[in-house]
Amino acid sequence: GGKAPGKVSTRYDLEKETELRFEVEAGEAAEQLELELLTGMAEVFGSELNRNKKYTFGPGSKIAVFTWQGCSVNLYGKPEVAYVSKDTPMLLYLNTHAALEQMRKQAERDNERGPRVMVVGPTDVGKSTVCRLLLSYAVRVGRRPTLVELDVGQSGVSVPGTVSALCIERPADVEEGFSVQAPLVYHFGSTTPGTNIKLYNKLTSCLAEVFSQRCEVNRKASVGGCIINTCGWVKGSGYQALVHCASTFQVDVVLVLDHERLYNELKRDLPHFVRVVLLPKSGGVVERSKECRREARDEKIREYFYGFRGVTFYPFSFEVRFSDVRIYKIGAPSIPDSCLPLGMSQDDTQLKLVPVTPGRDLTYHVLSVSSAEDGEEGARKGIVESPVCGFIVVTYVDTQAQVMKVLSPAPRPLPRHTLLIMDIRFMDMK
Ligand code: ADP
C-alpha cells in the first residue's frame, strides 16, 4: 500500500455472506490497523463502510467485516489474527431484525408500542454486538430505537459501574460505536450486579419507568422500542435480575445467545406472550480474559476524561473542600435479619445512603456527581433514583487541609455537591 508507508497491506476478496475477522494486538505499544473497502459493499457490526476511506482500529480491537454481496478490502498493518469465515449467524440476525421491523410496522398501524427486546446470555457470546447490529439496522430503516445498557461491567454507553439508556439516532460509527449524546445514566457503583442486587433491580425499574414515560410523549420512541443489553451473569440472583428486567420493561422478545438451559428456564418462567428465541453465537466472538476486561474498563474511563481519537478533551484538576460536598456509598453492609431495627428490611439496608468520611482511601476512586438537588438531609431520599450528571476521580487527598484534588471534565465548581462513591478506581497515567 503506497498510501501507508511502512505498513504491509493485505488484500482480501470476500464472497457473498462471508466475513473477514481480525484482531489488533493488545497493549500500549501495539500498532493500529487500517481497513479500506476497495470494491463492493461491506459492514462492520451493522454499520456500512464507505469506499476508499481508511478506518483505524486500535489495540485490542476484535472486528468482523461482513459482506452480503461480496467485496474486497485491504488491511494495512499486521493483525494478531485475520481469517475469512463462511460460517456466520448473520442471516439469522438479519431475520431477527426483519421480525422486529414487522412488529414496529404493526405497532405503527395499530397505534401500539414497538418491540421491547432483551438480549441475554453468558459473557463473551456477542450480546453487545448483537444489540449494536439490531440498533444500527433499525436506525438505517428510519427507526429511533433506545439502547438500554444494563451491563455494569462493560458498558457501551458510559463509564463502568453505571446503567443507562440512550436514544439511537444514527448507525454506530464504524470506529467509535454509537455517538453518546445526552444518555440517561444511573450510578450503580461496581462492576458486578451481585455486589448490590437490590440496587441493580431498582435502577432497572427506574430506567423502565423513564423509558415508558418517554414512549408516552414520543411516538417514534414508542414505535422504535428498545434493545436491552444485559450482564453475563445468568444464574441465581443474576437470573432473577433478568426475570425482573423482563417484567419491569414488559419485554416482548428475549433473544438468548448460545445458552439452551437459560432459554428453557426463561420460556418456563416468563409469561407465555413473551417470545423467547434461541440464537447461536458467532464463531468470531473472542473470549476476553479478566485482564482484557479490566483494561477495557480503564479505557472507557480514560475516554470519558480525555476523549477518543478524533476528539481530545482537556479535563480539569482542582481542589474540593470536604465541607463543600457530601459523599455517600449506596448500601450498608448487610446484617442478619434478626438484628434489623423493627420495620426495616434488607432492601432498605441495600438502598440506604451511607455517609462516607473522606480520607486517604478515597484516592483514585471514581465518584458520580448526582443530579439530585443539593438539599437538607431530608432530601436524601431521591438520590438513589436520581440520574448522574457526570463523574470525577479523586487524585489526591489532603486530610490535614481537609481537601481533595479531583479530575473533572468541567472546570470548578462542581455542578452539584452530592457525590456517590464507586468501588471502581482509576489511576491517571497521563
Ligand atoms: P458480550 O457482550 O456477550 O460480552 P461482545 O459483543 O462484547 O460480547 O463481543 C466480544 C468481543 O468479540 C468484542 O470485542 C467484539 O468486537 C468481538 N466480536 C463480536 N463478534 C465478532 C465477529 N463476528 N468476529 C470477530 N469479533 C467479533
Short mmCIF file of C-alpha atoms and ligand atoms in Angstrom, two decimals:
data_model
loop_
_atom_site.label_atom_id
_atom_site.label_comp_id
_atom_site.label_asym_id
_atom_site.label_seq_id
_atom_site.Cartn_x
_atom_site.Cartn_y
_atom_site.Cartn_z
CA GLY A 1 0.00 0.00 0.00
CA GLY A 2 1.69 3.13 -1.21
CA LYS A 3 -0.62 5.31 0.89
CA ALA A 4 0.50 3.87 4.18
CA PRO A 5 4.29 3.70 4.02
CA GLY A 6 5.93 1.12 6.19
CA LYS A 7 2.78 -0.88 6.68
CA VAL A 8 2.23 -4.18 4.94
CA SER A 9 -1.04 -4.36 3.15
CA THR A 10 -3.06 -7.49 2.56
CA ARG A 11 -5.96 -7.72 0.20
CA TYR A 12 -8.94 -9.95 0.94
CA ASP A 13 -11.57 -10.83 -1.64
CA LEU A 14 -14.70 -11.86 0.20
CA GLU A 15 -17.50 -13.89 -1.30
CA LYS A 16 -21.07 -13.02 -0.50
CA GLU A 17 -22.27 -13.76 3.03
CA THR A 18 -18.79 -14.21 4.44
CA GLU A 19 -16.79 -12.15 6.89
CA LEU A 20 -13.19 -11.18 7.50
CA ARG A 21 -12.37 -11.42 11.18
CA PHE A 22 -9.31 -9.77 12.58
CA GLU A 23 -7.81 -8.80 15.88
CA VAL A 24 -5.44 -5.98 16.63
CA GLU A 25 -2.65 -6.79 19.04
CA ALA A 26 -3.34 -5.52 22.57
CA GLY A 27 -1.10 -3.28 24.65
CA GLU A 28 0.01 0.34 24.58
CA ALA A 29 2.86 -0.22 22.15
CA ALA A 30 0.78 -2.17 19.66
CA GLU A 31 0.39 -0.91 16.13
CA GLN A 32 -3.00 0.26 14.90
CA LEU A 33 -4.58 -1.38 11.90
CA GLU A 34 -6.29 0.27 8.99
CA LEU A 35 -9.09 -1.12 6.90
CA GLU A 36 -10.21 0.05 3.49
CA LEU A 37 -13.09 -1.11 1.33
CA LEU A 38 -11.93 -1.36 -2.28
CA THR A 39 -14.90 -2.79 -4.16
CA GLY A 40 -18.42 -3.93 -3.35
CA MET A 41 -20.23 -3.33 -0.07
CA ALA A 42 -19.46 -4.38 3.47
CA GLU A 43 -20.41 -3.59 7.03
CA VAL A 44 -18.86 -3.73 10.47
CA PHE A 45 -21.41 -4.83 13.08
CA GLY A 46 -24.28 -3.32 11.10
CA SER A 47 -22.63 -0.08 10.01
CA GLU A 48 -21.83 0.28 6.33
CA LEU A 49 -18.29 1.02 5.20
CA ASN A 50 -17.57 3.84 2.78
CA ARG A 51 -15.38 3.01 -0.15
CA ASN A 52 -11.82 4.35 -0.24
CA LYS A 53 -11.89 5.54 3.32
CA LYS A 54 -9.39 4.22 5.84
CA TYR A 55 -10.83 3.09 9.14
CA THR A 56 -8.46 2.82 12.06
CA PHE A 57 -8.73 0.19 14.79
CA GLY A 58 -6.72 0.47 17.96
CA PRO A 59 -5.01 -2.12 20.17
CA GLY A 60 -7.25 -4.96 21.32
CA SER A 61 -9.97 -4.40 18.71
CA LYS A 62 -11.77 -7.51 17.52
CA ILE A 63 -13.58 -6.82 14.29
CA ALA A 64 -15.67 -8.60 11.67
CA VAL A 65 -16.18 -7.15 8.19
CA PHE A 66 -19.25 -8.80 6.77
CA THR A 67 -20.49 -8.62 3.20
CA TRP A 68 -23.91 -9.55 1.86
CA GLN A 69 -22.98 -9.26 -1.81
CA GLY A 70 -19.22 -9.76 -1.88
CA CYS A 71 -16.41 -7.22 -1.68
CA SER A 72 -12.70 -6.71 -1.48
CA VAL A 73 -10.88 -4.95 1.31
CA ASN A 74 -7.35 -4.04 2.22
CA LEU A 75 -5.86 -4.38 5.68
CA TYR A 76 -2.84 -2.19 6.42
CA GLY A 77 -0.59 -3.38 9.20
CA LYS A 78 -0.04 -6.75 10.79
CA PRO A 79 -3.05 -8.18 12.61
CA GLU A 80 -2.70 -10.59 15.51
CA VAL A 81 -5.07 -12.88 13.60
CA ALA A 82 -7.03 -12.47 10.39
CA TYR A 83 -9.12 -15.03 8.60
CA VAL A 84 -12.20 -15.31 6.44
CA SER A 85 -15.21 -17.25 7.70
CA LYS A 86 -18.15 -18.51 5.71
CA ASP A 87 -19.88 -19.74 8.80
CA THR A 88 -21.68 -16.79 10.41
CA PRO A 89 -25.10 -16.38 12.03
CA MET A 90 -25.59 -13.04 10.27
CA LEU A 91 -28.55 -14.26 8.24
CA LEU A 92 -30.32 -15.31 11.44
CA TYR A 93 -29.55 -11.93 12.98
CA LEU A 94 -30.89 -10.16 9.90
CA ASN A 95 -34.06 -12.26 10.06
CA THR A 96 -34.40 -11.28 13.70
CA HIS A 97 -34.18 -7.65 12.67
CA ALA A 98 -36.81 -8.27 9.96
CA ALA A 99 -39.18 -9.81 12.52
CA LEU A 100 -38.69 -6.84 14.88
CA GLU A 101 -39.30 -4.47 11.99
CA GLN A 102 -42.59 -6.27 11.28
CA MET A 103 -43.58 -5.67 14.88
CA ARG A 104 -42.75 -1.96 14.51
CA LYS A 105 -44.85 -1.72 11.36
CA GLN A 106 -47.73 -3.36 13.14
CA ALA A 107 -47.29 -1.05 16.13
CA GLU A 108 -47.41 1.91 13.79
CA ARG A 109 -50.60 0.64 12.16
CA ASP A 110 -52.41 -0.27 15.36
CA ASN A 111 -51.19 2.69 17.37
CA GLU A 112 -49.38 0.46 19.82
CA ARG A 113 -45.84 0.27 21.08
CA GLY A 114 -42.94 -1.31 19.25
CA PRO A 115 -40.90 -4.31 20.39
CA ARG A 116 -39.00 -4.28 23.66
CA VAL A 117 -36.19 -6.74 23.30
CA MET A 118 -33.90 -8.17 25.95
CA VAL A 119 -30.62 -9.77 24.84
CA VAL A 120 -29.26 -12.34 27.29
CA GLY A 121 -26.54 -14.95 27.55
CA PRO A 122 -23.29 -15.69 29.34
CA THR A 123 -20.26 -13.44 28.91
CA ASP A 124 -18.50 -13.35 25.58
CA VAL A 125 -21.26 -14.57 23.32
CA GLY A 126 -21.59 -11.32 21.43
CA LYS A 127 -24.55 -9.76 23.28
CA SER A 128 -23.31 -6.20 22.87
CA THR A 129 -22.51 -6.87 19.24
CA VAL A 130 -25.99 -8.23 18.54
CA CYS A 131 -27.51 -5.18 20.25
CA ARG A 132 -25.38 -2.88 18.15
CA LEU A 133 -26.33 -4.75 14.99
CA LEU A 134 -30.07 -4.65 15.67
CA LEU A 135 -29.96 -0.97 16.64
CA SER A 136 -27.97 0.02 13.56
CA TYR A 137 -30.27 -1.95 11.26
CA ALA A 138 -33.32 -0.35 12.89
CA VAL A 139 -31.96 3.17 12.58
CA ARG A 140 -30.98 2.50 8.96
CA VAL A 141 -34.63 1.90 8.13
CA GLY A 142 -35.62 5.13 9.85
CA ARG A 143 -36.47 3.93 13.37
CA ARG A 144 -35.43 5.56 16.63
CA PRO A 145 -34.83 2.65 18.99
CA THR A 146 -33.46 3.04 22.50
CA LEU A 147 -30.43 1.19 23.78
CA VAL A 148 -30.75 0.17 27.41
CA GLU A 149 -27.36 -0.76 28.82
CA LEU A 150 -27.51 -2.94 31.92
CA ASP A 151 -24.04 -4.42 31.65
CA VAL A 152 -22.34 -2.71 34.59
CA GLY A 153 -19.02 -4.41 33.81
CA GLN A 154 -18.65 -3.41 30.16
CA SER A 155 -20.97 -0.53 29.43
CA GLY A 156 -21.09 0.58 25.83
CA VAL A 157 -22.60 3.89 26.82
CA SER A 158 -20.98 5.32 29.93
CA VAL A 159 -18.23 4.51 32.40
CA PRO A 160 -18.33 1.11 34.13
CA GLY A 161 -20.45 0.86 37.27
CA THR A 162 -23.43 2.53 35.65
CA VAL A 163 -26.65 1.56 33.90
CA SER A 164 -28.01 3.80 31.19
CA ALA A 165 -30.35 4.45 28.31
CA LEU A 166 -29.55 6.11 25.02
CA CYS A 167 -31.81 7.10 22.19
CA ILE A 168 -30.21 5.93 18.93
CA GLU A 169 -30.47 8.39 16.07
CA ARG A 170 -27.85 7.15 13.63
CA PRO A 171 -25.94 3.92 13.00
CA ALA A 172 -22.90 3.25 15.12
CA ASP A 173 -19.71 4.85 13.88
CA VAL A 174 -17.53 2.08 12.42
CA GLU A 175 -14.57 3.01 14.62
CA GLU A 176 -16.15 4.55 17.70
CA GLY A 177 -19.57 2.95 18.17
CA PHE A 178 -22.72 4.89 18.96
CA SER A 179 -22.46 8.60 19.43
CA VAL A 180 -23.15 9.20 23.07
CA GLN A 181 -25.08 12.41 23.42
CA ALA A 182 -27.23 13.01 26.44
CA PRO A 183 -27.56 9.48 27.74
CA LEU A 184 -29.58 8.87 30.88
CA VAL A 185 -27.15 7.39 33.39
CA TYR A 186 -27.60 5.96 36.88
CA HIS A 187 -24.95 5.22 39.46
CA PHE A 188 -24.56 1.57 40.39
CA GLY A 189 -21.04 1.72 41.78
CA SER A 190 -19.42 -1.58 40.95
CA THR A 191 -18.76 -3.89 38.03
CA THR A 192 -20.97 -6.83 39.01
CA PRO A 193 -24.68 -6.71 39.82
CA GLY A 194 -24.04 -9.17 42.65
CA THR A 195 -22.50 -6.52 44.90
CA ASN A 196 -25.93 -4.98 45.37
CA ILE A 197 -28.68 -6.82 43.52
CA LYS A 198 -31.45 -4.78 45.14
CA LEU A 199 -29.96 -1.59 43.83
CA TYR A 200 -29.42 -3.17 40.43
CA ASN A 201 -33.07 -4.17 40.18
CA LYS A 202 -34.18 -0.81 41.46
CA LEU A 203 -32.18 1.03 38.79
CA THR A 204 -33.52 -1.31 36.11
CA SER A 205 -37.01 -0.27 37.19
CA CYS A 206 -36.03 3.41 37.13
CA LEU A 207 -34.84 3.07 33.54
CA ALA A 208 -38.01 1.21 32.57
CA GLU A 209 -40.15 3.92 34.07
CA VAL A 210 -38.32 6.75 32.34
CA PHE A 211 -38.41 4.87 29.05
CA SER A 212 -42.15 4.26 29.35
CA GLN A 213 -42.75 7.91 30.14
CA ARG A 214 -40.80 8.90 27.08
CA CYS A 215 -42.81 6.48 24.94
CA GLU A 216 -46.00 8.13 26.09
CA VAL A 217 -44.95 11.50 24.74
CA ASN A 218 -42.77 10.42 21.83
CA ARG A 219 -44.41 8.24 19.21
CA LYS A 220 -41.18 7.48 17.36
CA ALA A 221 -39.51 6.27 20.54
CA SER A 222 -42.51 4.14 21.33
CA VAL A 223 -42.62 2.50 17.90
CA GLY A 224 -38.82 2.10 17.82
CA GLY A 225 -38.92 0.11 21.04
CA CYS A 226 -35.78 -0.79 22.92
CA ILE A 227 -32.92 -3.22 22.87
CA ILE A 228 -31.69 -4.14 26.33
CA ASN A 229 -28.15 -5.38 26.81
CA THR A 230 -27.65 -7.39 29.98
CA CYS A 231 -24.87 -8.82 32.12
CA GLY A 232 -23.35 -12.22 31.54
CA TRP A 233 -24.41 -13.42 34.99
CA VAL A 234 -27.25 -15.83 34.28
CA LYS A 235 -27.53 -17.92 37.46
CA GLY A 236 -29.14 -17.35 40.84
CA SER A 237 -29.75 -13.68 41.53
CA GLY A 238 -28.35 -12.87 38.11
CA TYR A 239 -31.12 -14.93 36.57
CA GLN A 240 -33.70 -13.33 38.85
CA ALA A 241 -32.46 -9.93 37.71
CA LEU A 242 -33.17 -10.95 34.10
CA VAL A 243 -36.69 -12.02 35.02
CA HIS A 244 -37.17 -8.77 36.90
CA CYS A 245 -35.95 -6.79 33.89
CA ALA A 246 -38.31 -8.63 31.55
CA SER A 247 -41.22 -7.82 33.80
CA THR A 248 -40.42 -4.19 34.60
CA PHE A 249 -39.75 -3.35 30.93
CA GLN A 250 -42.63 -5.57 29.82
CA VAL A 251 -40.41 -7.06 27.17
CA ASP A 252 -41.99 -8.75 24.17
CA VAL A 253 -38.95 -10.60 22.88
CA VAL A 254 -35.99 -12.23 24.59
CA LEU A 255 -33.01 -13.22 22.48
CA VAL A 256 -30.95 -15.90 24.20
CA LEU A 257 -27.48 -16.26 22.80
CA ASP A 258 -25.95 -19.69 22.90
CA HIS A 259 -27.37 -20.99 26.17
CA GLU A 260 -30.02 -23.68 25.89
CA ARG A 261 -30.66 -24.04 29.60
CA LEU A 262 -31.20 -20.32 30.05
CA TYR A 263 -33.54 -20.43 27.07
CA ASN A 264 -35.61 -23.20 28.65
CA GLU A 265 -35.68 -21.52 32.03
CA LEU A 266 -36.88 -18.23 30.59
CA LYS A 267 -39.50 -19.98 28.49
CA ARG A 268 -40.74 -21.63 31.65
CA ASP A 269 -40.67 -18.53 33.86
CA LEU A 270 -41.76 -15.68 31.59
CA PRO A 271 -45.40 -15.10 30.62
CA HIS A 272 -46.47 -17.07 27.54
CA PHE A 273 -46.83 -13.98 25.31
CA VAL A 274 -43.12 -13.22 25.59
CA ARG A 275 -41.31 -14.64 22.59
CA VAL A 276 -38.14 -16.34 23.74
CA VAL A 277 -35.76 -17.07 20.89
CA LEU A 278 -32.55 -19.07 20.98
CA LEU A 279 -29.84 -17.76 18.67
CA PRO A 280 -26.37 -19.14 18.03
CA LYS A 281 -23.35 -17.07 18.86
CA SER A 282 -20.91 -16.12 16.18
CA GLY A 283 -17.76 -18.21 15.99
CA GLY A 284 -15.93 -14.92 15.69
CA VAL A 285 -16.68 -13.72 19.19
CA VAL A 286 -13.47 -13.79 21.10
CA GLU A 287 -13.27 -14.70 24.74
CA ARG A 288 -11.75 -11.91 26.75
CA SER A 289 -9.52 -12.50 29.75
CA LYS A 290 -10.10 -10.80 33.11
CA GLU A 291 -7.13 -8.61 32.35
CA CYS A 292 -8.59 -7.69 28.98
CA ARG A 293 -11.89 -6.69 30.59
CA ARG A 294 -10.13 -4.63 33.21
CA GLU A 295 -8.20 -2.81 30.51
CA ALA A 296 -11.41 -2.16 28.56
CA ARG A 297 -12.97 -0.66 31.69
CA ASP A 298 -9.97 1.54 32.29
CA GLU A 299 -10.03 2.66 28.69
CA LYS A 300 -13.69 3.62 28.99
CA ILE A 301 -12.93 5.88 31.96
CA ARG A 302 -9.92 7.37 30.18
CA GLU A 303 -12.14 8.14 27.18
CA TYR A 304 -14.63 9.89 29.43
CA PHE A 305 -11.97 12.34 30.58
CA TYR A 306 -9.60 12.54 27.63
CA GLY A 307 -11.76 11.79 24.60
CA PHE A 308 -11.35 9.31 21.84
CA ARG A 309 -9.02 9.58 18.85
CA GLY A 310 -10.57 12.37 16.79
CA VAL A 311 -11.88 14.29 19.77
CA THR A 312 -9.48 15.22 22.53
CA PHE A 313 -10.85 16.54 25.81
CA TYR A 314 -8.84 18.50 28.31
CA PRO A 315 -10.05 17.63 31.80
CA PHE A 316 -9.61 19.95 34.74
CA SER A 317 -7.90 19.35 38.04
CA PHE A 318 -8.91 21.30 41.12
CA GLU A 319 -9.36 21.09 44.84
CA VAL A 320 -12.66 20.39 46.53
CA ARG A 321 -13.17 21.13 50.21
CA PHE A 322 -14.63 18.24 52.21
CA SER A 323 -17.05 20.67 53.77
CA ASP A 324 -18.47 21.56 50.34
CA VAL A 325 -19.56 18.06 49.38
CA ARG A 326 -21.44 15.12 50.78
CA ILE A 327 -20.13 11.73 49.80
CA TYR A 328 -22.24 8.59 50.09
CA LYS A 329 -21.96 4.94 49.39
CA ILE A 330 -25.19 3.20 48.45
CA GLY A 331 -25.88 0.15 50.60
CA ALA A 332 -24.90 -0.64 54.15
CA PRO A 333 -23.16 -3.95 54.74
CA SER A 334 -25.92 -6.48 55.23
CA ILE A 335 -26.65 -7.62 58.76
CA PRO A 336 -28.65 -10.64 59.94
CA ASP A 337 -32.42 -10.18 59.68
CA SER A 338 -32.76 -10.63 63.43
CA CYS A 339 -30.58 -7.59 64.04
CA LEU A 340 -32.55 -5.25 61.79
CA PRO A 341 -34.42 -2.47 63.51
CA LEU A 342 -38.13 -3.02 63.69
CA GLY A 343 -39.90 -2.18 60.42
CA MET A 344 -36.71 -2.28 58.37
CA SER A 345 -35.96 -4.89 55.70
CA GLN A 346 -32.75 -5.98 53.99
CA ASP A 347 -33.95 -3.99 50.97
CA ASP A 348 -33.72 -0.85 52.99
CA THR A 349 -30.13 -1.52 54.01
CA GLN A 350 -29.09 -2.22 50.40
CA LEU A 351 -30.63 1.03 49.20
CA LYS A 352 -29.51 3.07 52.16
CA LEU A 353 -27.20 6.03 51.72
CA VAL A 354 -24.22 5.62 53.97
CA PRO A 355 -22.19 8.81 54.53
CA VAL A 356 -18.51 8.39 53.71
CA THR A 357 -15.94 10.22 55.80
CA PRO A 358 -13.31 11.48 53.39
CA GLY A 359 -9.87 10.02 53.97
CA ARG A 360 -6.80 8.81 52.10
CA ASP A 361 -8.59 5.68 50.95
CA LEU A 362 -10.74 7.82 48.66
CA THR A 363 -7.75 8.28 46.41
CA TYR A 364 -8.28 7.07 42.83
CA HIS A 365 -11.95 6.26 43.40
CA VAL A 366 -14.42 7.27 40.72
CA LEU A 367 -17.26 9.37 42.13
CA SER A 368 -20.58 10.02 40.42
CA VAL A 369 -21.94 13.52 40.71
CA SER A 370 -25.63 13.09 41.45
CA SER A 371 -28.09 15.35 39.68
CA ALA A 372 -30.19 15.42 42.87
CA GLU A 373 -30.75 18.95 44.11
CA ASP A 374 -28.42 19.86 46.94
CA GLY A 375 -30.60 19.94 49.95
CA GLU A 376 -31.02 19.12 53.54
CA GLU A 377 -30.67 15.60 54.84
CA GLY A 378 -34.38 15.15 54.26
CA ALA A 379 -33.87 15.44 50.50
CA ARG A 380 -31.61 12.40 50.52
CA LYS A 381 -34.39 10.08 49.63
CA GLY A 382 -34.38 10.77 45.91
CA ILE A 383 -30.64 10.40 45.45
CA VAL A 384 -30.54 6.69 44.63
CA GLU A 385 -33.15 7.18 41.90
CA SER A 386 -31.62 10.38 40.52
CA PRO A 387 -29.58 10.23 37.34
CA VAL A 388 -25.94 11.15 37.37
CA CYS A 389 -24.71 14.34 35.72
CA GLY A 390 -21.06 13.38 35.47
CA PHE A 391 -18.05 11.72 37.07
CA ILE A 392 -14.89 12.82 38.82
CA VAL A 393 -11.84 10.93 40.05
CA VAL A 394 -10.11 11.69 43.32
CA THR A 395 -6.41 12.10 42.58
CA TYR A 396 -5.14 13.27 45.95
CA VAL A 397 -6.45 13.62 49.48
CA ASP A 398 -5.06 16.10 51.99
CA THR A 399 -6.60 15.19 55.32
CA GLN A 400 -4.74 17.98 57.09
CA ALA A 401 -6.17 20.70 54.87
CA GLN A 402 -9.47 18.81 54.55
CA VAL A 403 -9.44 18.96 50.76
CA MET A 404 -9.22 16.51 47.90
CA LYS A 405 -7.93 17.06 44.42
CA VAL A 406 -10.16 15.81 41.63
CA LEU A 407 -10.04 15.21 37.91
CA SER A 408 -13.16 16.60 36.30
CA PRO A 409 -14.45 17.03 32.73
CA ALA A 410 -15.66 20.55 33.58
CA PRO A 411 -13.97 23.42 35.42
CA ARG A 412 -14.83 24.21 39.02
CA PRO A 413 -17.20 24.50 40.73
CA LEU A 414 -18.88 21.11 40.74
CA PRO A 415 -22.43 21.42 39.38
CA ARG A 416 -23.84 19.56 42.39
CA HIS A 417 -22.47 18.58 45.75
CA THR A 418 -23.83 15.11 46.31
CA LEU A 419 -21.24 12.53 45.34
CA LEU A 420 -21.64 8.76 45.17
CA ILE A 421 -18.59 6.59 45.56
CA MET A 422 -17.81 3.66 43.25
CA ASP A 423 -15.77 0.55 44.06
CA ILE A 424 -14.04 1.33 40.79
CA ARG A 425 -10.70 3.11 40.77
CA PHE A 426 -8.88 4.90 38.02
CA MET A 427 -5.21 5.76 38.07
CA ASP A 428 -4.49 8.58 35.74
CA MET A 429 -1.28 7.79 33.88
CA LYS A 430 -1.27 10.83 31.62
P1 ADP B 1 -20.65 -9.86 25.17
O1 ADP B 1 -21.43 -8.59 25.12
O2 ADP B 1 -21.50 -11.08 25.10
O3 ADP B 1 -19.68 -9.93 26.32
P2 ADP B 1 -19.36 -8.74 22.82
O4 ADP B 1 -20.48 -8.44 21.92
O5 ADP B 1 -18.79 -7.58 23.58
O6 ADP B 1 -19.74 -9.90 23.84
O7 ADP B 1 -18.23 -9.44 21.97
C1 ADP B 1 -16.97 -9.81 22.49
C2 ADP B 1 -15.85 -9.40 21.53
O8 ADP B 1 -15.94 -10.15 20.31
C3 ADP B 1 -15.90 -7.94 21.13
O9 ADP B 1 -14.59 -7.44 21.19
C4 ADP B 1 -16.42 -7.95 19.70
O10 ADP B 1 -15.90 -6.85 18.96
C5 ADP B 1 -15.90 -9.28 19.19
N1 ADP B 1 -16.74 -9.85 18.13
C6 ADP B 1 -18.09 -10.00 18.12
N2 ADP B 1 -18.50 -10.60 17.00
C7 ADP B 1 -17.39 -10.86 16.26
C8 ADP B 1 -17.14 -11.48 15.00
N3 ADP B 1 -18.13 -11.98 14.25
N4 ADP B 1 -15.85 -11.55 14.57
C9 ADP B 1 -14.85 -11.07 15.33
N5 ADP B 1 -15.01 -10.49 16.53
C10 ADP B 1 -16.26 -10.38 16.99
#
